[in-house]
mmCIF file of C-alpha atoms in Angstrom:
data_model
loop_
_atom_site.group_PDB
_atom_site.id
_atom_site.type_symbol
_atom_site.label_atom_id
_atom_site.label_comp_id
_atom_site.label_asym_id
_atom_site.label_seq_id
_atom_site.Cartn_x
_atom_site.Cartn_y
_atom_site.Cartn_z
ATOM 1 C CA UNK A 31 -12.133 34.306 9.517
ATOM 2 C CA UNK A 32 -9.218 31.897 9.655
ATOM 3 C CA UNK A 33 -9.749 28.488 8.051
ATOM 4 C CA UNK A 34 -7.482 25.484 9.556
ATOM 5 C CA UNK A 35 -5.953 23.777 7.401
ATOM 6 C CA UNK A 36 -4.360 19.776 7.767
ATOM 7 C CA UNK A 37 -2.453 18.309 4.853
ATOM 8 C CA UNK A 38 -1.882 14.623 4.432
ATOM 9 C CA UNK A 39 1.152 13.529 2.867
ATOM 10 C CA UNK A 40 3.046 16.879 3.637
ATOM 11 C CA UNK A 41 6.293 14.751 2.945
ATOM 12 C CA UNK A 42 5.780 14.703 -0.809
ATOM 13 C CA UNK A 43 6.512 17.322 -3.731
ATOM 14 C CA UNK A 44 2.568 18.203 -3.383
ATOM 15 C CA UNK A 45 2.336 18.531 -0.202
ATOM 16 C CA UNK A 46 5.348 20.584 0.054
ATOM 17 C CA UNK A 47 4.175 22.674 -2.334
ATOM 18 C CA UNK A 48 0.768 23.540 -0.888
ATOM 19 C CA UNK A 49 3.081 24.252 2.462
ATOM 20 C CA UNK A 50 4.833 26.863 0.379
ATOM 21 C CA UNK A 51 2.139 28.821 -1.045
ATOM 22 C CA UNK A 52 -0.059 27.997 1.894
ATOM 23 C CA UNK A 53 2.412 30.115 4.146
ATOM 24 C CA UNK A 54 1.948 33.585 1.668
ATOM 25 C CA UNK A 55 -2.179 32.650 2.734
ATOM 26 C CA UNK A 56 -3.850 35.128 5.012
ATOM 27 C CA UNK A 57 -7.066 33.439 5.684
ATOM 28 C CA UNK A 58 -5.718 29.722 6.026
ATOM 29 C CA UNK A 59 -3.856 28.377 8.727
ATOM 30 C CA UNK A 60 -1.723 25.189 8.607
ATOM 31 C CA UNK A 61 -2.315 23.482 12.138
ATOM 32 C CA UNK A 62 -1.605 19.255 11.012
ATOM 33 C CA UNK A 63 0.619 17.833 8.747
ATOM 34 C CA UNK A 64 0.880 14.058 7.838
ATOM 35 C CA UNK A 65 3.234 11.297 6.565
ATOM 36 C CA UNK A 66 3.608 7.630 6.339
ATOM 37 C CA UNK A 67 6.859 6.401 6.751
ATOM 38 C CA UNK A 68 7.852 9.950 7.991
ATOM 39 C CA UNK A 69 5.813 10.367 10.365
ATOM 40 C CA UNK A 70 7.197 11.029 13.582
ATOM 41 C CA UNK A 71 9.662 13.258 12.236
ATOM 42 C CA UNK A 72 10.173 17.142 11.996
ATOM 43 C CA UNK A 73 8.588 18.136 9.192
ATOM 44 C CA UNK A 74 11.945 20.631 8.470
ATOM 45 C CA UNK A 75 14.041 17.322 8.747
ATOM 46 C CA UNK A 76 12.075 16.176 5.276
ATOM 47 C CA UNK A 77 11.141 19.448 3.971
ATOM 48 C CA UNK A 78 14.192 21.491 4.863
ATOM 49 C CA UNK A 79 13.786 24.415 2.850
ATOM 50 C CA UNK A 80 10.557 25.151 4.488
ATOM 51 C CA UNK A 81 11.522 27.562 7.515
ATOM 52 C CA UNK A 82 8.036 28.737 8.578
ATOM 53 C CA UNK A 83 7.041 25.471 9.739
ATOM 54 C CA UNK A 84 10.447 24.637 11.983
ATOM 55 C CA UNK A 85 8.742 22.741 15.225
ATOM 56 C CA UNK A 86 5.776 20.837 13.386
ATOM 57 C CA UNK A 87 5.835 17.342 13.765
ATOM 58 C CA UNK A 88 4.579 14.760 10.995
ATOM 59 C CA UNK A 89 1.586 12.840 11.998
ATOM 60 C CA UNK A 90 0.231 9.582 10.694
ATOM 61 C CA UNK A 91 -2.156 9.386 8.114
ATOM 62 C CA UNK A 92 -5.256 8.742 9.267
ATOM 63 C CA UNK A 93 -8.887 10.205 9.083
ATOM 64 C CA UNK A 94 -8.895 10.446 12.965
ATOM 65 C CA UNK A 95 -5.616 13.354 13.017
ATOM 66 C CA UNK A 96 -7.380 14.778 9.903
ATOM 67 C CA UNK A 97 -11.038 15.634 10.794
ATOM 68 C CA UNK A 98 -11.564 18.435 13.022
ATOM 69 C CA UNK A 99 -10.402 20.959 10.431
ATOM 70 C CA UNK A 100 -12.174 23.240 8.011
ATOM 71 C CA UNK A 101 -9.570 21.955 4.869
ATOM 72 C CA UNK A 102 -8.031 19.005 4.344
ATOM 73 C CA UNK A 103 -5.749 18.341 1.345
ATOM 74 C CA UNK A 104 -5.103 14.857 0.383
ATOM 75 C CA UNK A 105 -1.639 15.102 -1.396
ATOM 76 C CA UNK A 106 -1.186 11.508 -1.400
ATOM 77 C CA UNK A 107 -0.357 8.754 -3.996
ATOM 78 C CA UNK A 108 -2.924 7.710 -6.369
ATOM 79 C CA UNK A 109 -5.185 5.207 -5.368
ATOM 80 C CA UNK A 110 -4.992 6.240 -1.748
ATOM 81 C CA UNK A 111 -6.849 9.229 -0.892
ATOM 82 C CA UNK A 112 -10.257 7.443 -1.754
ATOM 83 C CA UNK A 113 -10.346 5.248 1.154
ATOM 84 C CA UNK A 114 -9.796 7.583 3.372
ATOM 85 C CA UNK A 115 -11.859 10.466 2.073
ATOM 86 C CA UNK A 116 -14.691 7.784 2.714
ATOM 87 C CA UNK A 117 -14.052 7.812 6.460
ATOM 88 C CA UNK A 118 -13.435 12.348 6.903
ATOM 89 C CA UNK A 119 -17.566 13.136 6.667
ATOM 90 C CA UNK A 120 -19.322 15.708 5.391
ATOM 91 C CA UNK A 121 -17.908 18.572 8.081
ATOM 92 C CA UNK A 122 -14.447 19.602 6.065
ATOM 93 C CA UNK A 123 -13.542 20.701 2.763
ATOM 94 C CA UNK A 124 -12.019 18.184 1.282
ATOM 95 C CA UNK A 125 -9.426 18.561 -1.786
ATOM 96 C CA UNK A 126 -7.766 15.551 -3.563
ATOM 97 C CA UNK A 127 -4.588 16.505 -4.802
ATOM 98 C CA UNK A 128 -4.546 12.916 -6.678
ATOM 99 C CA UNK A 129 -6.515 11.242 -9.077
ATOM 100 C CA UNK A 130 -8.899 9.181 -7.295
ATOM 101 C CA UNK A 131 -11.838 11.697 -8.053
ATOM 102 C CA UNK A 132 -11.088 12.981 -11.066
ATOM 103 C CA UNK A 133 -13.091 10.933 -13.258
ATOM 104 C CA UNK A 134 -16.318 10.659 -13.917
ATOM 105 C CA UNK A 135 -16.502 7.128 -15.914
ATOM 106 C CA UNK A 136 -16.290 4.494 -13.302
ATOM 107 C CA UNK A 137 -15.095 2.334 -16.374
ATOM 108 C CA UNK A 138 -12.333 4.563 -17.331
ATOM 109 C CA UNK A 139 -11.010 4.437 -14.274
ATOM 110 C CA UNK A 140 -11.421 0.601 -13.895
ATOM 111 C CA UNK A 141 -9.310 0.151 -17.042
ATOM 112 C CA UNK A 142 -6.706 3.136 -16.487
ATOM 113 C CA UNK A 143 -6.057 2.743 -12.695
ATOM 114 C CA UNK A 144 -7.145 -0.701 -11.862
ATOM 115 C CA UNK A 145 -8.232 -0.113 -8.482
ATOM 116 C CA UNK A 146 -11.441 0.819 -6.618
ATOM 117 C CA UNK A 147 -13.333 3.618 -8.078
ATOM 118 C CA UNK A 148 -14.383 6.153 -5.409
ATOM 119 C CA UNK A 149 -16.786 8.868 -7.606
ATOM 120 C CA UNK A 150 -16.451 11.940 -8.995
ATOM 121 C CA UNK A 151 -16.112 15.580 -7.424
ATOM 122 C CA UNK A 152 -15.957 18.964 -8.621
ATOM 123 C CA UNK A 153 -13.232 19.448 -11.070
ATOM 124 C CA UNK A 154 -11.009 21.844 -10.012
ATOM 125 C CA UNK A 155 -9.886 23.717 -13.264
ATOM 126 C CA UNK A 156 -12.018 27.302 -13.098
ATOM 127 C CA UNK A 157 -10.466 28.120 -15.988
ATOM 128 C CA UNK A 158 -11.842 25.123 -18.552
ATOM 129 C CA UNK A 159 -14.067 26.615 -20.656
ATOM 130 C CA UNK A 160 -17.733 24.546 -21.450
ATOM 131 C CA UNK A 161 -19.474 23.901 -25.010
ATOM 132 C CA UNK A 162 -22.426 25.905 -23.250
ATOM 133 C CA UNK A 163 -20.245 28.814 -22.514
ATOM 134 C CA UNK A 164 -19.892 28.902 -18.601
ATOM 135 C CA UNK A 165 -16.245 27.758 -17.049
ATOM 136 C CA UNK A 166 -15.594 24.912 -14.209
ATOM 137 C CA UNK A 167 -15.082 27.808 -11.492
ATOM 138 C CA UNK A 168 -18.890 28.250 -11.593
ATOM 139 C CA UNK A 169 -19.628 24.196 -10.229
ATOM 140 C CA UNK A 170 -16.674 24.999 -7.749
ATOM 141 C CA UNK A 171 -18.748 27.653 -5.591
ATOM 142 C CA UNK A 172 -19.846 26.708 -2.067
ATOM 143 C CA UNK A 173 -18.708 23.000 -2.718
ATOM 144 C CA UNK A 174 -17.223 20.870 -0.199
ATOM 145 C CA UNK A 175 -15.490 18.235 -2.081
ATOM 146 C CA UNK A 176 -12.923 19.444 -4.997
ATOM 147 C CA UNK A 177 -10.862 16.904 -7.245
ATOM 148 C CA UNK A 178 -7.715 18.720 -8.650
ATOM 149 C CA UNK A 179 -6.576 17.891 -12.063
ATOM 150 C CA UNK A 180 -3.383 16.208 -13.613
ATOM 151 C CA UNK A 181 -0.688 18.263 -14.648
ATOM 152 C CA UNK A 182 0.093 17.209 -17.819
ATOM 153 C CA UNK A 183 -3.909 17.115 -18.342
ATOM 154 C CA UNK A 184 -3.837 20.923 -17.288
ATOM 155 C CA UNK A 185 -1.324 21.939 -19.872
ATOM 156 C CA UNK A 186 -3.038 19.912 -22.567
ATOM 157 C CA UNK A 187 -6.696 21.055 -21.494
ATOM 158 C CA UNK A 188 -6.019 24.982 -21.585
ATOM 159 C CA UNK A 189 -4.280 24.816 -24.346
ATOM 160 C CA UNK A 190 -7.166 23.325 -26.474
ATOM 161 C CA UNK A 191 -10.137 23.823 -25.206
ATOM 162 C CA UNK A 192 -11.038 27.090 -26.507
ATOM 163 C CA UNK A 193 -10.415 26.464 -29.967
ATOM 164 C CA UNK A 194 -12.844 23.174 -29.297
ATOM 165 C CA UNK A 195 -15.555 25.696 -27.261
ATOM 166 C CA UNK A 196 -15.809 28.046 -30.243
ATOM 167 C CA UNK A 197 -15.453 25.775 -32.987
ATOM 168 C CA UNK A 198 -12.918 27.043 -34.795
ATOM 169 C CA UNK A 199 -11.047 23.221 -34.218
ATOM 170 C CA UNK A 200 -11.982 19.820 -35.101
ATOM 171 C CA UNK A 201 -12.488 17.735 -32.129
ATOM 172 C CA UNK A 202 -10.952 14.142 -34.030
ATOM 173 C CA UNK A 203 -7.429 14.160 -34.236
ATOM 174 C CA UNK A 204 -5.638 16.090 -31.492
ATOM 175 C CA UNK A 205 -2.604 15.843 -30.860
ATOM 176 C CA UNK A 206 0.230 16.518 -27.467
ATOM 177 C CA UNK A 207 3.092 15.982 -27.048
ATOM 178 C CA UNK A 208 4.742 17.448 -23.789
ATOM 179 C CA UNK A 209 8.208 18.009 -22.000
ATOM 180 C CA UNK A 210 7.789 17.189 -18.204
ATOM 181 C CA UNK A 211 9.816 17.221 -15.524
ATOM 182 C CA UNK A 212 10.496 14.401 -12.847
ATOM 183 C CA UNK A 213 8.927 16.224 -10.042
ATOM 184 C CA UNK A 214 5.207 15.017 -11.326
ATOM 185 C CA UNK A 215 6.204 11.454 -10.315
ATOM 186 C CA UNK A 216 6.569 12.358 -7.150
ATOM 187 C CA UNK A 217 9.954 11.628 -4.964
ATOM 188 C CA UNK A 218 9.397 7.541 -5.706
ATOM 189 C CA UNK A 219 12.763 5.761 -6.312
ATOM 190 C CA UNK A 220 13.158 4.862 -9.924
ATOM 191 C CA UNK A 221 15.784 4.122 -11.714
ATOM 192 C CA UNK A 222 14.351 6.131 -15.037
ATOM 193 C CA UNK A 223 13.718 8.745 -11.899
ATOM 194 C CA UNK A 224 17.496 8.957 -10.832
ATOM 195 C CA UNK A 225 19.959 12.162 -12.260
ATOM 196 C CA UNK A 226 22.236 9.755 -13.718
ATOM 197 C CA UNK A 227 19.747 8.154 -16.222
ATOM 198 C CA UNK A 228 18.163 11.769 -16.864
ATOM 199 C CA UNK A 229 20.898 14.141 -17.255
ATOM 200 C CA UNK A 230 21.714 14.802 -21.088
ATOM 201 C CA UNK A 231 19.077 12.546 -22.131
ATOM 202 C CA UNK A 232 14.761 12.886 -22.673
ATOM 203 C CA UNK A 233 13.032 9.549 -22.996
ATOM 204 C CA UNK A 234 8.921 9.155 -24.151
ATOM 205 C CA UNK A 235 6.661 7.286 -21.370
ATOM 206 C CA UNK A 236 3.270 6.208 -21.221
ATOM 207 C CA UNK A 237 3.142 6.196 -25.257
ATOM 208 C CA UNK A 238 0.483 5.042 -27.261
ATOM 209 C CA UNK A 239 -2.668 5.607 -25.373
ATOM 210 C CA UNK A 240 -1.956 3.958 -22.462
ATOM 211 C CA UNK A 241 -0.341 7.035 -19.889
ATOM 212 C CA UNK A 242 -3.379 7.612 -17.054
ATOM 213 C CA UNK A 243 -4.274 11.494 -17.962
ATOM 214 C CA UNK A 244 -5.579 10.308 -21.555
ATOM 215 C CA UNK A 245 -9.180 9.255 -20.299
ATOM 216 C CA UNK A 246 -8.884 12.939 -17.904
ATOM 217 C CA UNK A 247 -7.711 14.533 -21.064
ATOM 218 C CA UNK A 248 -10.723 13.736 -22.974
ATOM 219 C CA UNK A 249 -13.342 13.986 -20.328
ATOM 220 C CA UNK A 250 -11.883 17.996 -20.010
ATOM 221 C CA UNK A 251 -11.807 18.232 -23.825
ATOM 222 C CA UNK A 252 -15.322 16.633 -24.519
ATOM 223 C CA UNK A 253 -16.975 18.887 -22.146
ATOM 224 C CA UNK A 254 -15.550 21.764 -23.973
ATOM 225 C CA UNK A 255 -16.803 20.693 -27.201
ATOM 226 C CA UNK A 256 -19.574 19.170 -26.559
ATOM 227 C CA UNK A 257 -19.118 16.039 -28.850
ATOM 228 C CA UNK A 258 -16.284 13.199 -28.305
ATOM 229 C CA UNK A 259 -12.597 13.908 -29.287
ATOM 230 C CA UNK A 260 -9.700 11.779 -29.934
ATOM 231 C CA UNK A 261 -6.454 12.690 -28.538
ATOM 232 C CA UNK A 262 -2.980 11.557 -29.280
ATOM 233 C CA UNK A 263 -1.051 12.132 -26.014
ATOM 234 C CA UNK A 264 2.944 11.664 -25.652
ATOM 235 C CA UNK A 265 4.723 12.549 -22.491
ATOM 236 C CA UNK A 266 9.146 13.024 -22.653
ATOM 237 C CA UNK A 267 10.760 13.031 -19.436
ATOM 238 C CA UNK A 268 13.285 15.703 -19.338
ATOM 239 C CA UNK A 269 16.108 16.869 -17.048
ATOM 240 C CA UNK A 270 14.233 19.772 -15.703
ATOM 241 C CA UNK A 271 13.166 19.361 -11.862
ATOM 242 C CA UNK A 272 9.603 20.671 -12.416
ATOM 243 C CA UNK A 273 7.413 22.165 -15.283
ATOM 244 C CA UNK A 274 5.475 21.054 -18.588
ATOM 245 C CA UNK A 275 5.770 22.736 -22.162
ATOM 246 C CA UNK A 276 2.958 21.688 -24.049
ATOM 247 C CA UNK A 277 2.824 21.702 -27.745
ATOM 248 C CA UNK A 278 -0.971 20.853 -28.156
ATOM 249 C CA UNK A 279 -2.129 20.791 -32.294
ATOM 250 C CA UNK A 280 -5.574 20.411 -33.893
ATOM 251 C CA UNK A 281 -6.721 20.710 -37.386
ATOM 252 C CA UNK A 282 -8.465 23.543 -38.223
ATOM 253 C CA UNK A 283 -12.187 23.709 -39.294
ATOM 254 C CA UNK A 284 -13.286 24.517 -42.993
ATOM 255 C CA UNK A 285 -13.055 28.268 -43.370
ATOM 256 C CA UNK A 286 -11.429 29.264 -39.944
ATOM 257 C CA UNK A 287 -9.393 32.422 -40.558
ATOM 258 C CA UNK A 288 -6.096 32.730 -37.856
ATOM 259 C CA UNK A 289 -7.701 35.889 -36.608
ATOM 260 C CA UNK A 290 -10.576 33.571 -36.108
ATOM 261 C CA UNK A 291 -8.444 31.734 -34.313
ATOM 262 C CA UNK A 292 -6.583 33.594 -32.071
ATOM 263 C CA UNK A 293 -10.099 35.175 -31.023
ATOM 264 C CA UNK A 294 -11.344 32.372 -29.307
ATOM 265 C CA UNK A 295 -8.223 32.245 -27.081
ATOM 266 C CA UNK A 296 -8.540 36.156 -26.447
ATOM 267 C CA UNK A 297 -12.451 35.401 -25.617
ATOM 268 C CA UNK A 298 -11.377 32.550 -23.349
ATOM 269 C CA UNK A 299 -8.747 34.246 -21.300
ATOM 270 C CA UNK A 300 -9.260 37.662 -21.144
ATOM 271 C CA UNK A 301 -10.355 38.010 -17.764
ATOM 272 C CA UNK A 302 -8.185 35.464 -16.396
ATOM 273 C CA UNK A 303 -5.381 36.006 -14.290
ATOM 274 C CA UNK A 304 -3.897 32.471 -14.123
ATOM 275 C CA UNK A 305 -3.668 31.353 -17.946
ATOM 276 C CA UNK A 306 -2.370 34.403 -20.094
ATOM 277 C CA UNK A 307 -2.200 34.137 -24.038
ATOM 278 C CA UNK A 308 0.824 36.050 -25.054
ATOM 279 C CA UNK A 309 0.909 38.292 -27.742
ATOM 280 C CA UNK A 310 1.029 37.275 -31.345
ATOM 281 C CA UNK A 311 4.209 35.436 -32.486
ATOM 282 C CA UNK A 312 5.555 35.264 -28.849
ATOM 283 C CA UNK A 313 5.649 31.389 -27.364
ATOM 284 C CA UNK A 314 6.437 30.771 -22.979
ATOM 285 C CA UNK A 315 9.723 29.348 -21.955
ATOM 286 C CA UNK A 316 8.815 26.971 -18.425
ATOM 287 C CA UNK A 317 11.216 28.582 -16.724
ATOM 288 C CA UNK A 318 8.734 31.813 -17.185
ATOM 289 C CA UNK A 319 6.596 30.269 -14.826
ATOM 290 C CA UNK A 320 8.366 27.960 -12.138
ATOM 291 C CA UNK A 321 7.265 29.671 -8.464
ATOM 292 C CA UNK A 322 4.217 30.954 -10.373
ATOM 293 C CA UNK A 323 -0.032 30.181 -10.408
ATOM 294 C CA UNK A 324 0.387 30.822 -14.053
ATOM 295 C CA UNK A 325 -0.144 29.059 -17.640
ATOM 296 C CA UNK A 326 1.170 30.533 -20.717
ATOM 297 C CA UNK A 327 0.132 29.871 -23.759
ATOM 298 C CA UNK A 328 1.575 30.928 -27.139
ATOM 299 C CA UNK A 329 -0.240 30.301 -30.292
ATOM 300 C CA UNK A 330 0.103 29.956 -34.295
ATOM 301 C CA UNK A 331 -1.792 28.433 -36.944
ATOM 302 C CA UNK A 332 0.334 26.482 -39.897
ATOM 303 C CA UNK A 333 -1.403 27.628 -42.606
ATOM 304 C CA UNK A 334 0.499 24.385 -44.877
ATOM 305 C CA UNK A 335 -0.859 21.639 -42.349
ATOM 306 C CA UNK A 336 -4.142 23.514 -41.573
ATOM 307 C CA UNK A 337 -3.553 22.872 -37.962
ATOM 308 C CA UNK A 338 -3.398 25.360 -35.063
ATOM 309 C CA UNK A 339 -0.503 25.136 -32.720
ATOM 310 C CA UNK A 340 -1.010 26.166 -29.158
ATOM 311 C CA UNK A 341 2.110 25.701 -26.547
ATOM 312 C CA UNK A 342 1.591 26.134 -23.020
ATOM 313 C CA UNK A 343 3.688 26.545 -20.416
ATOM 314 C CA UNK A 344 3.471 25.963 -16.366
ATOM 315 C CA UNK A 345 5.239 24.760 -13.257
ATOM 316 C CA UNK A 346 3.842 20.804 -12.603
ATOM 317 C CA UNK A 347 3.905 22.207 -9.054
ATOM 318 C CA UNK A 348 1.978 25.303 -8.691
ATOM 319 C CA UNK A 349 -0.131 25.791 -11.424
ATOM 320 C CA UNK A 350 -0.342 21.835 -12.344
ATOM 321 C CA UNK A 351 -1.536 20.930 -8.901
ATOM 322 C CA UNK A 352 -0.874 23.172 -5.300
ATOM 323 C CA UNK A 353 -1.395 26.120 -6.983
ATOM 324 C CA UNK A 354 -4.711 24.949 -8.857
ATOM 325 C CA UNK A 355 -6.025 23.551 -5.217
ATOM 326 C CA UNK A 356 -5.630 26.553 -3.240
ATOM 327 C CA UNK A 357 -7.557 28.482 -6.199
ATOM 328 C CA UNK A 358 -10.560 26.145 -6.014
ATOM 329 C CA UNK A 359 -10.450 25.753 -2.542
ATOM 330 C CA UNK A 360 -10.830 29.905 -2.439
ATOM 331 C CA UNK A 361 -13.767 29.916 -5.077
ATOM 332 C CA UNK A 362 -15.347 27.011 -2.837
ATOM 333 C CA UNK A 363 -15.723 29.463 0.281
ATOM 334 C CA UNK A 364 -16.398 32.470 -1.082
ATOM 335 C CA UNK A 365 -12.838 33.851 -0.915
ATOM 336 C CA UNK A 366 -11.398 36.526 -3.976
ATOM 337 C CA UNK A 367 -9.590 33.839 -6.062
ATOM 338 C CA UNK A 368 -6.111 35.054 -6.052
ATOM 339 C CA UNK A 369 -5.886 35.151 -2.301
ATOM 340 C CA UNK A 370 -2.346 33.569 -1.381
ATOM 341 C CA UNK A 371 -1.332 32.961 -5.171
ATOM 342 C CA UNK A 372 0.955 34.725 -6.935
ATOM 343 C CA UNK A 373 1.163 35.478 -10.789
ATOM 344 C CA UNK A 374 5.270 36.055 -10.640
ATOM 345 C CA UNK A 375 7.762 33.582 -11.477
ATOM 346 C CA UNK A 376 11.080 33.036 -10.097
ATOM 347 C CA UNK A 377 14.268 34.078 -12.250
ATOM 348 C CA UNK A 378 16.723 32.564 -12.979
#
């Protein structure tokens, strides 16, 4: 069977993205692709590097051009794929490449986005591991609404939660601090944005508690644990077009041996194609996983600071959101999960 697939806000990073990987997809079919300001316009003329699609035409954004289809991905700004999720119905898949259903705390979101909340939907991270032992992909099957997670919060999330899951970390005092590229702000104009003010230079945003992934950061890690954590989050901009390297630290519990350790990562991810824990003493560069449905993760315990160190590695793009939304949007129909995703980078 061939799903049809529209995507609003095909114009963007996202939405080009999903285009990409969505052309490598045997069962999906991309009939309807949307803009604002673009619409009217090839969608070549805006995404030029995407050949397969030469002839489509950018629609406008509205529920009317989307419904009709089996999936629709919202790849839109934050704040506006609620509205018109609303008005699409029960009839499509629906899959929010944004954050307007990530949440589950109507208050969290009242104080982090400051804008109408819309509810909750099934997280799609299959991968996050749960204090009671089960993992996200099993609330993702036969659903028909998926919220995909922040990037950053992706990195941060695998990174952690197994040590949190098996107890082997403390859940106070965790700490990120992650090197992001530009591309996870989307193509907006600004000036901290531009080449000129990024080239040569890194530069800390969103510091002190305040960046919008915390509160999705600790719903992900809480769940994993089981009890409420604290986490210190720090993003730097850096001159890289797209990725994240995470360096993710918690103190250890009382008595928690490294081999301890590095067993609850090996429990977590054995099985998993997507996040891969490399072997001991060996941490991922980003550019190991640009083009690629992967995270890599690299872990170490520092015996003198009794904390555990866990870098992770993936491409904003894939991995951190089209990636992630195509493997969701397979577990939610019954479809093997790697259909249309690929675990190889490109190099150099």
């Amino acid at each position: 069977m061939v799903f049809s697939v529209a995507i609003a806000g095909a114009s963007g990073y996202a939405g080009g993205e999903l285009l990409r990987l969505l052309a490598a997809h045997p069962e999906f079919e991309v009939r309807t692709v949307t803009a604002h300001a673009n619409a009217g316009e090839l969608l070549t003329t805006v995404q030029p590097h995407l050949r397969s699609y030469a002839g489509m035409v950018l629609q406008p954004t509205t529920a009317e051009v989307l419904r009709g289809h089996d999936i629709v991905f919202l790849a839109l700004p934050h704040g506006k794929s609620g509205a018109i999720a609303d008005e699409l119905g029960e009839a499509s898949l629906v899959v929010d490449c944004g954050a307007d259903h990530r949440l589950t705390s109507a208050d969290a979101w009242t104080q982090f986005y400051k804008s109408e909340y819309h509810g909750s939907w099934p997280y799609g991270l299959p991968e996050l591991v749960l204090s009671e032992g089960a993992k996200q992909r099993e609330n993702l099957v036969g659903v028909n609404r998926i919220a995909v997670p922040g990037c950053n919060v992706t990195a941060v999330s695998l990174g952690l939660a197994p040590g949190l899951q098996a107890g082997v970390i403390q859940p106070a005092d965790l700490v990120a601090v992650l090197a992001v590229g530009p591309s996870g702000a989307g193509k907006t104009l600004r000036t901290d944005l531009l080449a000129s003010e990024l080239l040569g230079s890194a530069h800390a945003y969103g510091v002190g508690g305040v960046h919008r992934h915390v509160p999705e950061i600790i719903q992900n890690l809480t769940g994993a644990s089981g009890e409420r954590v604290s986490v210190s989050f720090t993003p730097v901009l850096v001159p890289m077009a797209r990725g994240i390297l995470a360096t993710s630290t918690a103190r250890l519990q009382p008595g928690v041996s490294a081999a301890d350790v590095r067993s609850a990562w090996e429990l977590a991810y054995a099985d998993e194609p997507f996040v891969q824990l490399l072997p001991e003493g060996s941490f991922p560069k980003v550019s190991d996983t640009i083009g690629a449905n992967t995270a890599l993760i690299g872990l170490a315990v520092d015996e003198a600071a009794e904390r555990v160190v866990a870098i992770t590695a993936l491409d904003n793009l894939v991995k951190g959101t089209a990636g992630a939304a195509i493997q969701s949007t397979n577990i939610a129909l019954g479809l093997p999960e790697q259909t249309g995703l690929t675990v190889n980078g490109v190099a150099p």
